Coordinates of C-alpha atoms in Angstrom, one line a residue:
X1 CA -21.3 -19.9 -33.1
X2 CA -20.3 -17.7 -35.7
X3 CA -23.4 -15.4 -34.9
X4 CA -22.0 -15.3 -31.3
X5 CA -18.6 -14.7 -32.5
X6 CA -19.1 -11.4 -34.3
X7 CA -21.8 -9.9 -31.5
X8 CA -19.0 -10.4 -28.9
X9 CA -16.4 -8.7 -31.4
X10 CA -19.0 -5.9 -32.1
X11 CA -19.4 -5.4 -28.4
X12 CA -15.6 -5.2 -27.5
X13 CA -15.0 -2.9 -30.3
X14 CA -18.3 -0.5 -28.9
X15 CA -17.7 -1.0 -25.1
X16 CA -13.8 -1.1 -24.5
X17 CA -12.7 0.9 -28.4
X18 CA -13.6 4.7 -27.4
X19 CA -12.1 4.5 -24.2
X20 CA -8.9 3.0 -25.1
X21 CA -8.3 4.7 -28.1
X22 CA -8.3 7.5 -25.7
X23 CA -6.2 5.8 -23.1
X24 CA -3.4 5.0 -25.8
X25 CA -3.2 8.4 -27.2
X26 CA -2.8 9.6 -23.9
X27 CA -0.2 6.7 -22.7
X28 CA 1.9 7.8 -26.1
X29 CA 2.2 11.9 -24.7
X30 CA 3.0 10.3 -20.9
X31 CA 5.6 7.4 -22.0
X32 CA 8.3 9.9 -23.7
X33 CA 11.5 8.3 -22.1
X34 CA 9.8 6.4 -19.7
X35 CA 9.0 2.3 -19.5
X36 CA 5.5 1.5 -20.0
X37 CA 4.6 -1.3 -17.1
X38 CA 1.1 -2.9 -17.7
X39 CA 0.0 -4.1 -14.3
X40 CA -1.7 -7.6 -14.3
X41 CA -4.7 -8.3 -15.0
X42 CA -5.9 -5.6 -16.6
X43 CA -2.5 -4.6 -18.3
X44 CA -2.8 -7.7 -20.4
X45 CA -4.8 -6.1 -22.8
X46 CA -3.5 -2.6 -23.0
X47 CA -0.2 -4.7 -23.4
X48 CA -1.6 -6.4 -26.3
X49 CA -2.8 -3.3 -27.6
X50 CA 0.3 -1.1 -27.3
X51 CA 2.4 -3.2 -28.6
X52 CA 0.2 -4.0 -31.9
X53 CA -0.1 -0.3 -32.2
X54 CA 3.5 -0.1 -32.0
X55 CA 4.3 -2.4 -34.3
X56 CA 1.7 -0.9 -36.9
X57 CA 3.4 2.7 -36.7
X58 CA 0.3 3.7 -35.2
X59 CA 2.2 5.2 -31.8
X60 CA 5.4 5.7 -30.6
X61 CA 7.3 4.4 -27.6
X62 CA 10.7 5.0 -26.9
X63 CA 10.4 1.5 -24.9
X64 CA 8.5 -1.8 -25.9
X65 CA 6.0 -2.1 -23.3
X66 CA 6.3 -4.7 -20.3
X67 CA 3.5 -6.7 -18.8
X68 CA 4.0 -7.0 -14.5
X69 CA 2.7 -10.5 -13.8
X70 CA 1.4 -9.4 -10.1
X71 CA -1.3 -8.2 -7.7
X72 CA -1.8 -6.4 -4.7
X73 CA -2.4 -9.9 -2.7
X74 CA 1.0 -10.8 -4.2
X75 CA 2.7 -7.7 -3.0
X76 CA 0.8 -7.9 0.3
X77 CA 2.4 -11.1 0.9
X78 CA 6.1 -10.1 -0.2
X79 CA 5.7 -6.9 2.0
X80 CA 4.1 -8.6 5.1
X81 CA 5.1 -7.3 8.6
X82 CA 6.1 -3.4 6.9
X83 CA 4.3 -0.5 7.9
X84 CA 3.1 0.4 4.4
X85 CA 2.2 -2.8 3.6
X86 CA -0.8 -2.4 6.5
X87 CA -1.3 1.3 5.9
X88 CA -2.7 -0.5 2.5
X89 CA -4.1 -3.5 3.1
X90 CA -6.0 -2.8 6.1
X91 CA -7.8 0.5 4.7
X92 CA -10.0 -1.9 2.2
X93 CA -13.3 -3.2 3.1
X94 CA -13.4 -6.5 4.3
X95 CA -15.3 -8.9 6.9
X96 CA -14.2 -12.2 8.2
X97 CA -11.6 -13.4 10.6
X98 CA -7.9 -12.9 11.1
X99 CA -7.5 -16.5 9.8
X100 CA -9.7 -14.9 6.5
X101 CA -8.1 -12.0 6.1
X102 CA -3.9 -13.4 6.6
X103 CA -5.4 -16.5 3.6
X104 CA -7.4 -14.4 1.1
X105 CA -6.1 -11.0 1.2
X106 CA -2.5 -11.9 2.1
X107 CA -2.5 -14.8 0.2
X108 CA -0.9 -17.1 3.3
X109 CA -1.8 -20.4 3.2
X110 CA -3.4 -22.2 6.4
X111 CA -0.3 -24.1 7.8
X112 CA 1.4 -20.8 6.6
X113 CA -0.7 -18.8 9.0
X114 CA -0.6 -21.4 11.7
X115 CA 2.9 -21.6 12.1
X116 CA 3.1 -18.0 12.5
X117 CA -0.2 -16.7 14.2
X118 CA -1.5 -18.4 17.8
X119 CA -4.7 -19.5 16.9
X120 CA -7.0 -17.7 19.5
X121 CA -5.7 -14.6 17.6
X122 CA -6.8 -16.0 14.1
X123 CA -10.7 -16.6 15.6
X124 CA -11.1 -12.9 16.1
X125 CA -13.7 -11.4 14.0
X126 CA -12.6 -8.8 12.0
X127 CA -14.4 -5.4 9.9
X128 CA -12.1 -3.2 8.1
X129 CA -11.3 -0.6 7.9
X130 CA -13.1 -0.3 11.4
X131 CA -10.9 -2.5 13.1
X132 CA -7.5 -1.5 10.8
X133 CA -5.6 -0.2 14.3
X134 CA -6.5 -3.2 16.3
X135 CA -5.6 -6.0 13.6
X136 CA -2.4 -4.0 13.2
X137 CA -1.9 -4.4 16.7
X138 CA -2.4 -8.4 16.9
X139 CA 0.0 -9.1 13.7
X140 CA 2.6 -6.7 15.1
X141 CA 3.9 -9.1 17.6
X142 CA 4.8 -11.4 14.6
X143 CA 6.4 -9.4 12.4
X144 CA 9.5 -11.3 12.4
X145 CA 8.2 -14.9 11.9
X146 CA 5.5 -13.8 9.0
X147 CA 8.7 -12.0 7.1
X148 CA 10.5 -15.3 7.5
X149 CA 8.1 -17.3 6.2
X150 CA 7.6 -14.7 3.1
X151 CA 11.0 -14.6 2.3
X152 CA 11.4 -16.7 -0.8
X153 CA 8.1 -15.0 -2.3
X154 CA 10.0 -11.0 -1.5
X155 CA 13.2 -12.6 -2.7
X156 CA 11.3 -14.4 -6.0
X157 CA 9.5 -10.4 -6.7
X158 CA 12.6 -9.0 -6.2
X159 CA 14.7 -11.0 -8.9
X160 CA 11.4 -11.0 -11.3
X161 CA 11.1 -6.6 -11.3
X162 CA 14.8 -6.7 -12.1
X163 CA 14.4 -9.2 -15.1
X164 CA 11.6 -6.5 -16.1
X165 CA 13.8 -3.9 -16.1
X166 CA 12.3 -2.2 -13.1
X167 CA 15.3 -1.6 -11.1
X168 CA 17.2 0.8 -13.3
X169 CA 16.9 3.7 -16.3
X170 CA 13.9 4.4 -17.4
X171 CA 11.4 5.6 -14.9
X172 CA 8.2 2.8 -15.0
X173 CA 5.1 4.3 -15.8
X174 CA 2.6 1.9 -14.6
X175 CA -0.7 1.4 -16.8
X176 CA -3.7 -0.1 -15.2
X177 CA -7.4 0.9 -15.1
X178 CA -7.4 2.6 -11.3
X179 CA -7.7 4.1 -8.6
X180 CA -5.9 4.6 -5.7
X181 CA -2.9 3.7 -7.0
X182 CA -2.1 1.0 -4.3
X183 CA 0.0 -1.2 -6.8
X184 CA 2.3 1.7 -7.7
X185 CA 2.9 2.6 -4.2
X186 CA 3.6 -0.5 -3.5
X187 CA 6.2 -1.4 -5.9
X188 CA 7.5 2.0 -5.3
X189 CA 8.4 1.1 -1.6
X190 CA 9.9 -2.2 -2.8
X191 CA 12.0 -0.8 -5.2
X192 CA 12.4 2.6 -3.1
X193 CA 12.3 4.7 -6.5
X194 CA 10.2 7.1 -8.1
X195 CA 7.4 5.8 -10.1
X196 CA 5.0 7.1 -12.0
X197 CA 0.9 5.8 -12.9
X198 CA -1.3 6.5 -15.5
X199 CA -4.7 5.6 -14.9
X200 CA -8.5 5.7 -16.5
X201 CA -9.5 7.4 -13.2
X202 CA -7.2 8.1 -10.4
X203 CA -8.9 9.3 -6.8
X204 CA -6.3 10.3 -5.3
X205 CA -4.3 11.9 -7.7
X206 CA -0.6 14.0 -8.2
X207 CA 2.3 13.0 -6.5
X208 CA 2.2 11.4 -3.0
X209 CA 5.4 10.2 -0.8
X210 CA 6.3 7.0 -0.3
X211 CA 8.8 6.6 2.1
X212 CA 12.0 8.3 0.8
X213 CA 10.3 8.4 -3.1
X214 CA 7.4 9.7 -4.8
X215 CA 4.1 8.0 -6.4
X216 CA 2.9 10.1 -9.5
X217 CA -0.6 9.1 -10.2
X218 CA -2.9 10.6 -13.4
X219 CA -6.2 10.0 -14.0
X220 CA -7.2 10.3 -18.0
X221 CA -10.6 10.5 -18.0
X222 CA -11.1 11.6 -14.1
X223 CA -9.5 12.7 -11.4
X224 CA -10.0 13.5 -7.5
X225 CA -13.3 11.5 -7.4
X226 CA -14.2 9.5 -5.1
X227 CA -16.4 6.1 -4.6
X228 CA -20.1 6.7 -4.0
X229 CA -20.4 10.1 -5.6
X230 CA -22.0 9.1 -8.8
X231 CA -19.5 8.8 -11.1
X232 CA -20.5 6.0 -13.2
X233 CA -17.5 4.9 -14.6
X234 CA -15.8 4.8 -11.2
X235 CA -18.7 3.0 -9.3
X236 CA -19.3 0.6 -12.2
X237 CA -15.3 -0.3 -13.3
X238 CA -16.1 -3.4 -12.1
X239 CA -17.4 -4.5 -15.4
X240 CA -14.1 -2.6 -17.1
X241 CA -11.8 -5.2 -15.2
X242 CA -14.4 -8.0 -16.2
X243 CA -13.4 -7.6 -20.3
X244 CA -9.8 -6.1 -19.4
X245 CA -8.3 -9.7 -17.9
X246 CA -5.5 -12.2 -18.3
X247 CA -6.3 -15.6 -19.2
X248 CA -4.5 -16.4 -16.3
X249 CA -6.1 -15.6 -12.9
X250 CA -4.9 -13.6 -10.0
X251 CA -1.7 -14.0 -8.9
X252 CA -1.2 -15.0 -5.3
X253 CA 2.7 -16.0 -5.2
X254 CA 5.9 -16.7 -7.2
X255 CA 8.7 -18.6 -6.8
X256 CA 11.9 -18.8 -8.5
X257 CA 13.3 -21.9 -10.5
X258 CA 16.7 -22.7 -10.9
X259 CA 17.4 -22.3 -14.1
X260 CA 15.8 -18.9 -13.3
X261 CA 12.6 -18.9 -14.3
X262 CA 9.7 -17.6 -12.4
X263 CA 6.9 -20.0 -11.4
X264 CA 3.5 -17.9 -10.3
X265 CA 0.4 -19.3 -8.7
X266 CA -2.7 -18.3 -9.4
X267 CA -6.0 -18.7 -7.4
X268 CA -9.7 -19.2 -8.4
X269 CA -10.6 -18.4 -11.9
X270 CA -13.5 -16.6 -12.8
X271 CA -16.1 -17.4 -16.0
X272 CA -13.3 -15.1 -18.1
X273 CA -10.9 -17.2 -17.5
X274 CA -12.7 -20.3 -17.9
X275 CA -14.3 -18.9 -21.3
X276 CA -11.1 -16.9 -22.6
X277 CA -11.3 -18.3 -26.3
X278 CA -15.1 -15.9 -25.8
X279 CA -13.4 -13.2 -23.7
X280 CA -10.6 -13.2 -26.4
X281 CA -13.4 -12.4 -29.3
X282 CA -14.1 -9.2 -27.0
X283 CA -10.8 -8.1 -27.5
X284 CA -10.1 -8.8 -30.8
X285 CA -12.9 -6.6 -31.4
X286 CA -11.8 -3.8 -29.1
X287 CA -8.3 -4.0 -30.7
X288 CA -9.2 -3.8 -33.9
X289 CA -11.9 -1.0 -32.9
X290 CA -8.8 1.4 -31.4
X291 CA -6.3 -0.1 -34.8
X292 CA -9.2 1.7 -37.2
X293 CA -9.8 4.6 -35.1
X294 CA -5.7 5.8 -35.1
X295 CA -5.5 4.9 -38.9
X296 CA -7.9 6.8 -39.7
X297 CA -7.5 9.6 -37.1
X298 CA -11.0 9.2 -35.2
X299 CA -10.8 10.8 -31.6
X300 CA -13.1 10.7 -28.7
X301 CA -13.9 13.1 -26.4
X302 CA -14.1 12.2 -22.3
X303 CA -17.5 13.5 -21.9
X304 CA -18.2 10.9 -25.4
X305 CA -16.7 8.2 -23.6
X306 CA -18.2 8.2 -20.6
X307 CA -21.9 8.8 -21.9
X308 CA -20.7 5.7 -23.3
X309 CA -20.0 3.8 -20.6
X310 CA -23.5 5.2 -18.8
X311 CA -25.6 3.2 -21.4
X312 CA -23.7 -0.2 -21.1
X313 CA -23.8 -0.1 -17.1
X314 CA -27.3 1.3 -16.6
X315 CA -29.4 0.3 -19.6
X316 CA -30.6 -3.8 -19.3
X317 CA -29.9 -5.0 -22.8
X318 CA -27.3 -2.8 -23.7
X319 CA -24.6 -5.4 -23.3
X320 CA -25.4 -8.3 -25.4
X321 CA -26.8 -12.1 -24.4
X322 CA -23.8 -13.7 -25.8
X323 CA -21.6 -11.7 -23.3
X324 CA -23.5 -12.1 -19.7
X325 CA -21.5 -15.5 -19.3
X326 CA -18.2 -13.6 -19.0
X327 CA -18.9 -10.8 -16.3
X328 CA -17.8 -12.8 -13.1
X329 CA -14.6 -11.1 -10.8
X330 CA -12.8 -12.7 -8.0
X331 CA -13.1 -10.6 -5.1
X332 CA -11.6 -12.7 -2.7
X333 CA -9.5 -10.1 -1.4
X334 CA -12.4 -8.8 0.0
X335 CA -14.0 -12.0 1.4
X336 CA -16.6 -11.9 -0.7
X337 CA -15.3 -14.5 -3.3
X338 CA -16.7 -14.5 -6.9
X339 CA -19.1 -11.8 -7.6
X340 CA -21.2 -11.4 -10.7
X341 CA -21.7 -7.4 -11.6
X342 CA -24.5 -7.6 -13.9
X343 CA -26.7 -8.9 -10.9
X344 CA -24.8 -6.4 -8.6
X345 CA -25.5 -3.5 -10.7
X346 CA -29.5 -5.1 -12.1
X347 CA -28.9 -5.0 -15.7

């Protein structure tokens, strides 16, 4: 046990440390009077690691960092029946029915669906984006009754980003792994401000408009490219959000209490959630990895970190026995439920 203990530690300081240490020093320049937002779940552990290094004097932020309990499913659901809301959603692969799609991607539950949707409507297959215009077209008839019966879930996200301090001074910047930003553009039409991202890799990046506001996404180790063009690191993140998660899984819908505390549900969990006190060894490892590296002023360069990255996504062997357990994702808001990378990706 101890054996396995210190391989995972030595492989969350080799895989996730270069990259990160690169990330913070970056997140340090682009947080100067701004609010660092770590979006769930990969936020959890830049979190975690921001505010350690804050704590050590190791960086600088003018404000402690906050962790956004949320997903796009979650925000799908608060912002069901808007215009954005299926500009987003429906531009992202998917194949099942309307029934599908309303349950895992808009996280509606079945007598939720049924009570809004006729049901010969819900049996239609659907393939997206492919059929994006003529799903649009079904749901837009009921519009009103899916915002009804969303209401306490946008009124719950409201009153939770205004306990985070999202509402006001300073501007968020929102901290996640990638890509397209969907998140941030999201939560800026909710909040109808300005927001800004910072991201490992953004493919669409710069500032794009959002209703009355702006959406200012950066990309720190790439920007402007785009899936299938063989860049590694984008076509492999998949294993990145595998070691970058909460110990809670996604987030499907909150509610409010009333002694105003927020209630969030959570749907499947995947092996890293099951096996967090493992996953946690990982990031121990890659925390301490990024500690060492600021103390002692080690720095990376990209093009160093994402050779990186190429041997532990393309070599078999290169990540470690004691790991292969924890590299499951739920991709239900695909259809495609749990996936396992390493057999995706043959290594």
């Amino acid at each position: 046990m101890k054996e396995t203990h210190s391989a995972l530690r030595e492989f969350g300081a080799s895989f996730l440390g270069p990259s990160l240490t690169t990330y913070v020093r970056e997140v340090e320049q682009q947080a100067k009077g701004k609010l660092p937002v770590c979006l769930a779940r990969e936020g959890w552990l830049i979190h975690k690691l921001l505010t350690h290094l804050s704590q050590q004097k190791l960086i600088r932020l003018d404000y402690e960092p906050v962790y956004l309990k949320l997903s796009r499913t979650l925000l799908f659901r608060a912002m069901l029946g808007e215009s954005l809301t299926y500009t987003v959603a429906l531009k992202m692969d998917f194949k099942g029915t309307v029934l599908d799609l309303l349950m895992k991607r808009f996280g509606l539950q079945m007598h939720e669906v049924f009570a809004c949707i006729p049901s010969e409507v819900l049996g239609f297959g659907v393939s997206l984006p492919d059929n994006a215009d003529e799903v649009r077209e079904w749901l837009k008839p009921h519009d009103q009754r899916l915002q009804q019966q969303v209401e306490p879930t946008r009124r719950a996200v409201e009153h939770y980003f205004r306990s985070q301090g999202l509402e006001g001074d300073p501007v968020p910047l929102m901290l996640d792994v990638g890509y397209s930003g969907s998140i941030q553009k999201l939560c800026t039409r909710f909040l109808e401000r300005d927001t800004e991202g910072l991201y490992f890799i953004a493919t669409k990046p710069g500032k794009q408009t959002i209703g009355e506001n702006t959406a200012q996404l950066t990309g720190v180790f790439r920007e402007g490219v785009n899936w299938q063009e063989n860049y590694t690191m984008l076509e492999r993140s998949l294993l990145l959000e595998c070691m970058m998660t909460a110990p809670h899984g996604q987030v499907v819908d909150v509610r409010e209490a009333q002694d105003g505390e927020f209630i969030f549900f959570h749907g499947r969990e995947a092996s890293s959630q099951r096996y967090y006190q493992n996953l946690h060894a990982v990031l121990e490892g890659a925390i301490e990895s990024v500690t060492e590296a600021l103390r002692n002023d080690v720095t990376y360069t990209k093009e160093e970190v994402e050779a990186l990255f190429e041997v532990f996504s393309t070599r078999p062997g290169a990540i470690p026995q004691a790991a292969w357990h924890l590299f499951t994702a739920d991709d239900d808001i695909t259809g495609n439920g749990m996936v396992t990378p390493l057999q995706i990706f043959g290594i």
